[in-house]
PDB file of C-alpha atoms in Angstrom:
ATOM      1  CA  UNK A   3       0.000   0.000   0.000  1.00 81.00           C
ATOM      2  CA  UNK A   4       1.138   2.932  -0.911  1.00 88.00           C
ATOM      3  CA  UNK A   5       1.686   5.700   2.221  1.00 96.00           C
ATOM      4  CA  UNK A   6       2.061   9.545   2.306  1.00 97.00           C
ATOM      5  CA  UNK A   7       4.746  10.391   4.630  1.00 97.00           C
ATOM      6  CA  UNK A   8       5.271  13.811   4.971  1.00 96.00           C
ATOM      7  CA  UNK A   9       9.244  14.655   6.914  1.00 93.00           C
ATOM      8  CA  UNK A  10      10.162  18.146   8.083  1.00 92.00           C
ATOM      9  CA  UNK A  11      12.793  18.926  10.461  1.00 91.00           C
ATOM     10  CA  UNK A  12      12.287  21.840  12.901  1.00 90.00           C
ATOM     11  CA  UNK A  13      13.590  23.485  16.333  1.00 89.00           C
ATOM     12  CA  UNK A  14      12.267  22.607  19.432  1.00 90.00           C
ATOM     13  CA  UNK A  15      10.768  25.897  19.572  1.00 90.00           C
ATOM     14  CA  UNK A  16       8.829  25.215  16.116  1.00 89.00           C
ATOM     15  CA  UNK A  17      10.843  26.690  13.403  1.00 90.00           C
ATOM     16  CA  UNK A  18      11.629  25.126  10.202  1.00 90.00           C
ATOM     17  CA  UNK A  19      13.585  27.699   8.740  1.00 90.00           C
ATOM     18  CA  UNK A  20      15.825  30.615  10.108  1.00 90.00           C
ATOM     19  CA  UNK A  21      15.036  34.243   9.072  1.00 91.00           C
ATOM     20  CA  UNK A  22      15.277  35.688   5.735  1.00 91.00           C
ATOM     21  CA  UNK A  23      15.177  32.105   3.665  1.00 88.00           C
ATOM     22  CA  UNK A  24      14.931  31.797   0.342  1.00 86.00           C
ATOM     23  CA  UNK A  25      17.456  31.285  -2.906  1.00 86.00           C
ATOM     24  CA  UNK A  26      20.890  31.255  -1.925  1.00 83.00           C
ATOM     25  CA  UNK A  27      19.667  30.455   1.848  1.00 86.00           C
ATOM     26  CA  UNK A  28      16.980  28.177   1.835  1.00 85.00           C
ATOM     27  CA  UNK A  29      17.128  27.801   5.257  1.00 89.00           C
ATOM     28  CA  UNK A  30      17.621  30.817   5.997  1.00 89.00           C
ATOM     29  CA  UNK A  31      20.293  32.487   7.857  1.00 91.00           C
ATOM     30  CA  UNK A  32      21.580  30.088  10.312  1.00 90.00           C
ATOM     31  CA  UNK A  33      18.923  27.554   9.639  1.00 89.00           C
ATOM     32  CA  UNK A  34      21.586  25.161   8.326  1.00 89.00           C
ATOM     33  CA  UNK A  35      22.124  23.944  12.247  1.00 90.00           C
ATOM     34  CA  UNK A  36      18.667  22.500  11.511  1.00 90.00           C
ATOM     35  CA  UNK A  37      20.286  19.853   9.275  1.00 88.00           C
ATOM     36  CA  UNK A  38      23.311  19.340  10.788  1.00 91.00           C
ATOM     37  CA  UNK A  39      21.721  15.923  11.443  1.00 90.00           C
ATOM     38  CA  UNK A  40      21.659  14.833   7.647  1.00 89.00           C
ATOM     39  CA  UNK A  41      24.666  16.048   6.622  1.00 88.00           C
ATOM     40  CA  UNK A  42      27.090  14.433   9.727  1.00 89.00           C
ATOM     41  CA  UNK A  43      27.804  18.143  11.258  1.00 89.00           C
ATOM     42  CA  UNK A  44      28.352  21.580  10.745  1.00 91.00           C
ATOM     43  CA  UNK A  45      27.742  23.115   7.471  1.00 86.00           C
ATOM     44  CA  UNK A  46      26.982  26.607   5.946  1.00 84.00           C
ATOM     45  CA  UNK A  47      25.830  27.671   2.472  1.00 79.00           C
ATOM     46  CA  UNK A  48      29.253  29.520   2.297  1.00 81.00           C
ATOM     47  CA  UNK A  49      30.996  26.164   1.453  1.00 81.00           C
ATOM     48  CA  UNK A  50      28.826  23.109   0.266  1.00 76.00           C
ATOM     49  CA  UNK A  51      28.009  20.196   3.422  1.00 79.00           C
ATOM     50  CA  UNK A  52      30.782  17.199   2.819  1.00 84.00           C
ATOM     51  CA  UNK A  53      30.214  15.007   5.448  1.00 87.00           C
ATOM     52  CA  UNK A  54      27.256  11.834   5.565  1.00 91.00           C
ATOM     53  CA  UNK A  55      24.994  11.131   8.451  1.00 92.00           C
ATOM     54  CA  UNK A  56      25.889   8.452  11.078  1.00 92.00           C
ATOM     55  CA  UNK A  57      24.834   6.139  13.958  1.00 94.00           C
ATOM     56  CA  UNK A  58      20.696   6.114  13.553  1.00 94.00           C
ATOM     57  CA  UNK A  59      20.490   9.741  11.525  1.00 92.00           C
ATOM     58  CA  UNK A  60      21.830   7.603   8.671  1.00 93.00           C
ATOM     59  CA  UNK A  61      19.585   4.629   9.595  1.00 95.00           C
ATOM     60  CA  UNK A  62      16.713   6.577   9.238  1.00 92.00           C
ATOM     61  CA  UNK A  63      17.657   8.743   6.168  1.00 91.00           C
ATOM     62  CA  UNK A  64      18.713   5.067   4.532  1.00 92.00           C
ATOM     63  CA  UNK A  65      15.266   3.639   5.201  1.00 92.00           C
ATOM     64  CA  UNK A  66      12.945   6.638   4.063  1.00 90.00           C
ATOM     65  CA  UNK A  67      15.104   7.053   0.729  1.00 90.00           C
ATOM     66  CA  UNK A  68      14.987   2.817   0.260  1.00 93.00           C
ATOM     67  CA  UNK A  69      10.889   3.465   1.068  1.00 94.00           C
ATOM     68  CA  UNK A  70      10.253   6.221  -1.167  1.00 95.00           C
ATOM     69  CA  UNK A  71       8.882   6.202  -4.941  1.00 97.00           C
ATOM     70  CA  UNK A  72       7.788  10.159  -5.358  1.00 97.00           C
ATOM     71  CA  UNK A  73       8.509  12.864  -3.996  1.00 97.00           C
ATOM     72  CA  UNK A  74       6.051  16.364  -3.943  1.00 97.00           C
ATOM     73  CA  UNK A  75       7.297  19.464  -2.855  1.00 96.00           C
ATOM     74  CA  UNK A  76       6.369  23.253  -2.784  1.00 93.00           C
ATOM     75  CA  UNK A  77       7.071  26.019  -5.954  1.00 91.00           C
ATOM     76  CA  UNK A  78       8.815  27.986  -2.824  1.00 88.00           C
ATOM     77  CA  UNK A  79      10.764  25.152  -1.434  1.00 90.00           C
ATOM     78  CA  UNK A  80      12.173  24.588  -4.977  1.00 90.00           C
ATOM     79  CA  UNK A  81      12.449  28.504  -5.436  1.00 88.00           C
ATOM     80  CA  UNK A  82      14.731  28.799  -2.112  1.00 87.00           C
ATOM     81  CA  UNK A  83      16.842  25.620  -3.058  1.00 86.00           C
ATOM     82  CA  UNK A  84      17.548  26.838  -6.634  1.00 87.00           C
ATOM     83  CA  UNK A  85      16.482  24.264  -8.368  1.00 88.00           C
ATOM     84  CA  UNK A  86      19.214  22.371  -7.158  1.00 87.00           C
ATOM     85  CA  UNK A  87      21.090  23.783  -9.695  1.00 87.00           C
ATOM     86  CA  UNK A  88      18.322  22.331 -12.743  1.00 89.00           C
ATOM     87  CA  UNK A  89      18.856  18.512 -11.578  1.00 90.00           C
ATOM     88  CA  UNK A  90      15.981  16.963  -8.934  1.00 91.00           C
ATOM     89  CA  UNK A  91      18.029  15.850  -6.423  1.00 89.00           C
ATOM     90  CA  UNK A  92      15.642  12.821  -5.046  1.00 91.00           C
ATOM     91  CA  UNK A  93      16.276  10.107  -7.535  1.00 92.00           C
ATOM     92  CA  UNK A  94      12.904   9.830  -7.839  1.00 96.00           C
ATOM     93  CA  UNK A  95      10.224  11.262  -9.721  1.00 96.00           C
ATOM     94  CA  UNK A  96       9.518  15.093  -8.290  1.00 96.00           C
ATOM     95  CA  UNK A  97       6.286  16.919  -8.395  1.00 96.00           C
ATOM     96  CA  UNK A  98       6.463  20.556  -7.523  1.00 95.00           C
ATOM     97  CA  UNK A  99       3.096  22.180  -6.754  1.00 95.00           C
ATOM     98  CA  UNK A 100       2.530  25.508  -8.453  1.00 91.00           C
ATOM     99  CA  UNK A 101      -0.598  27.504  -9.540  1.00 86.00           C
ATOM    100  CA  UNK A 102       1.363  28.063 -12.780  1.00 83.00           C
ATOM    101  CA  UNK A 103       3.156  24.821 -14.102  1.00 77.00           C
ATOM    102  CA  UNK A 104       2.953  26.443 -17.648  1.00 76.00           C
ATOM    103  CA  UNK A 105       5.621  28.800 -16.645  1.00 73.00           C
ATOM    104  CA  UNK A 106       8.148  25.907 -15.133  1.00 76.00           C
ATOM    105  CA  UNK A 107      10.970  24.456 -16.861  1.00 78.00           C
ATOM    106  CA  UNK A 108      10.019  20.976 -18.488  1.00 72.00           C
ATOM    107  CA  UNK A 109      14.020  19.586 -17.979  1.00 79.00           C
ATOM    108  CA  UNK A 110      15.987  18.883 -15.071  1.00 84.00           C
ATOM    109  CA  UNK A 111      14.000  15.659 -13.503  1.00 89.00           C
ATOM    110  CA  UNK A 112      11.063  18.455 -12.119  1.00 92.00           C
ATOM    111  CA  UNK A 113       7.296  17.696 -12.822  1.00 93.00           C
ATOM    112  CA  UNK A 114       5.338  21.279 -12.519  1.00 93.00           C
ATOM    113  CA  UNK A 115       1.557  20.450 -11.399  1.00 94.00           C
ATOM    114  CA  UNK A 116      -1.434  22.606 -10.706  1.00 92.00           C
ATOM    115  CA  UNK A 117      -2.390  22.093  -7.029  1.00 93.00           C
ATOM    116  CA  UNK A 118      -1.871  19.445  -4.299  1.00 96.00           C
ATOM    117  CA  UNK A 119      -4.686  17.210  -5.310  1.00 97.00           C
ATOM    118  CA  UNK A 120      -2.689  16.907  -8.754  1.00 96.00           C
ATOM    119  CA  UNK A 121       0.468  16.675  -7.605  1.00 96.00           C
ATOM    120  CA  UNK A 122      -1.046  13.496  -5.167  1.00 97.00           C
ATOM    121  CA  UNK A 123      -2.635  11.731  -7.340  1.00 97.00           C
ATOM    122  CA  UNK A 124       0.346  11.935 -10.106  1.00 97.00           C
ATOM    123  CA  UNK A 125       3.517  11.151  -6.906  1.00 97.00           C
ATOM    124  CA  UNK A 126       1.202   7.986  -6.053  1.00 97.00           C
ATOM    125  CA  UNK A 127       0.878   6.576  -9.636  1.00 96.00           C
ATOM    126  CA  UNK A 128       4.922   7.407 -10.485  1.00 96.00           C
ATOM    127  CA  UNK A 129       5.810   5.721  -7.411  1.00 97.00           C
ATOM    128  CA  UNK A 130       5.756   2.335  -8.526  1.00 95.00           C
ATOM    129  CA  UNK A 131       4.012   1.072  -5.215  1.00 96.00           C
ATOM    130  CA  UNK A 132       6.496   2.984  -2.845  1.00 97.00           C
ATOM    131  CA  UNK A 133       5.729   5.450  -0.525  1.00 97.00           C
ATOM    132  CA  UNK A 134       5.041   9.246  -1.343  1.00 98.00           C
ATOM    133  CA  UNK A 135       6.905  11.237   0.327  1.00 96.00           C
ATOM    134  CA  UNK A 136       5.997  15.512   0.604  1.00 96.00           C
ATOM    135  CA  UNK A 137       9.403  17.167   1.597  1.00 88.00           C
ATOM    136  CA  UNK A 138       7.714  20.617   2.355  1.00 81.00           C
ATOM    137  CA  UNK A 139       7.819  23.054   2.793  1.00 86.00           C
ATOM    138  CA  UNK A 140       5.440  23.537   5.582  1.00 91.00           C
ATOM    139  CA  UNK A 141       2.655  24.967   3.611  1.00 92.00           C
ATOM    140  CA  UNK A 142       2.151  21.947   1.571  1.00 96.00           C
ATOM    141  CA  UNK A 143       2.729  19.546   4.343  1.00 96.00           C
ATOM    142  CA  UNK A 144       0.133  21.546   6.307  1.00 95.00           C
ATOM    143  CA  UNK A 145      -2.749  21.621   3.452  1.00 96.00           C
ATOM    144  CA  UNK A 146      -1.314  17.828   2.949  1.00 97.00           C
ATOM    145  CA  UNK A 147      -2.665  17.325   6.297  1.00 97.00           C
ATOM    146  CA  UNK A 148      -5.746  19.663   6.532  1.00 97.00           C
ATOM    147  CA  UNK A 149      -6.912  17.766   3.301  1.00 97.00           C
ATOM    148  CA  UNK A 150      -6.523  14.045   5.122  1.00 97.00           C
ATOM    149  CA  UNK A 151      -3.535  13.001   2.610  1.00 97.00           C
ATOM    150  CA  UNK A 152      -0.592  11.955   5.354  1.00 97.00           C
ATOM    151  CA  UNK A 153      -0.947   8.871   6.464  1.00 97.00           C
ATOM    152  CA  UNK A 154       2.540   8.837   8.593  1.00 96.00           C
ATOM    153  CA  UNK A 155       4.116  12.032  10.087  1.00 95.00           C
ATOM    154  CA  UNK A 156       7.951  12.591  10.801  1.00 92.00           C
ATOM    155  CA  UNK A 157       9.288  15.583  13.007  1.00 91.00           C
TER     156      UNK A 157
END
């Protein structure tokens, strides 16, 4: 059965981003410390992260990328991470929610889609059976949940 898993990582005091995010700081400034946890330690966008995740960071990380088949995302989460430089960076097929796929780039491994209901339906017939997973950004895990989509929930 295919699940909808939407991940987010946050602060304990709620935030998923620092102040000021977007391109060139998708995290915003000083919200890389919030992923210091998938990337094995301290990183900034100044220099690129080298290091891997360990112990059970990497366990977990291993299992949700082994468990997923899709992947849908945000027009602003892809907006303050670039692009990724044109390439999805998933491995899987990616479905970015917009209210104007017309005006998206059609290369680069990036599936534009008009709404969350779209981009659903499309993320659980590309994933060959495997999980769906909605990477954010918060908005579109929150209407994800308001609209009864997520069946499992990682903080």
């Amino acid at each position: 059965m295919v699940k909808v898993v939407a991940t987010i990582t946050t602060s304990l005091d709620g935030y998923v981003t620092g102040p000021d995010d977007g391109p060139g700081c998708g995290l915003g400034v000083g919200g890389e410390r919030l992923h210091y946890w998938v990337f094995g330690g301290p990183w900034t966008y100044a220099e690129e992260p080298r290091g891997e995740p360990t112990g059970v960071d990497k366990e977990y990380l291993d299992e949700a990328m082994a468990r997923g088949g899709a992947v849908v995302i945000g027009r602003n989460m892809y907006k303050a991470a670039e692009a990724w430089g044109g390439s999805n960076p998933f491995g899987v097929p990616l479905f970015v929610v917009t209210h104007r796929p017309e005006d998206e780039p059609e290369e680069g491994g990036f599936t534009f889609v008009n709404g969350l209901d779209e981009a659903i339906a499309r993320a659980r017939e590309a994933a060959g059976g495997k999980d769906v997973g909605i990477g954010g950004g918060a908005d579109v895990i929150r209407q994800a949940l308001h609209a009864g989509y997520v069946d499992e929930l990682s903080i």
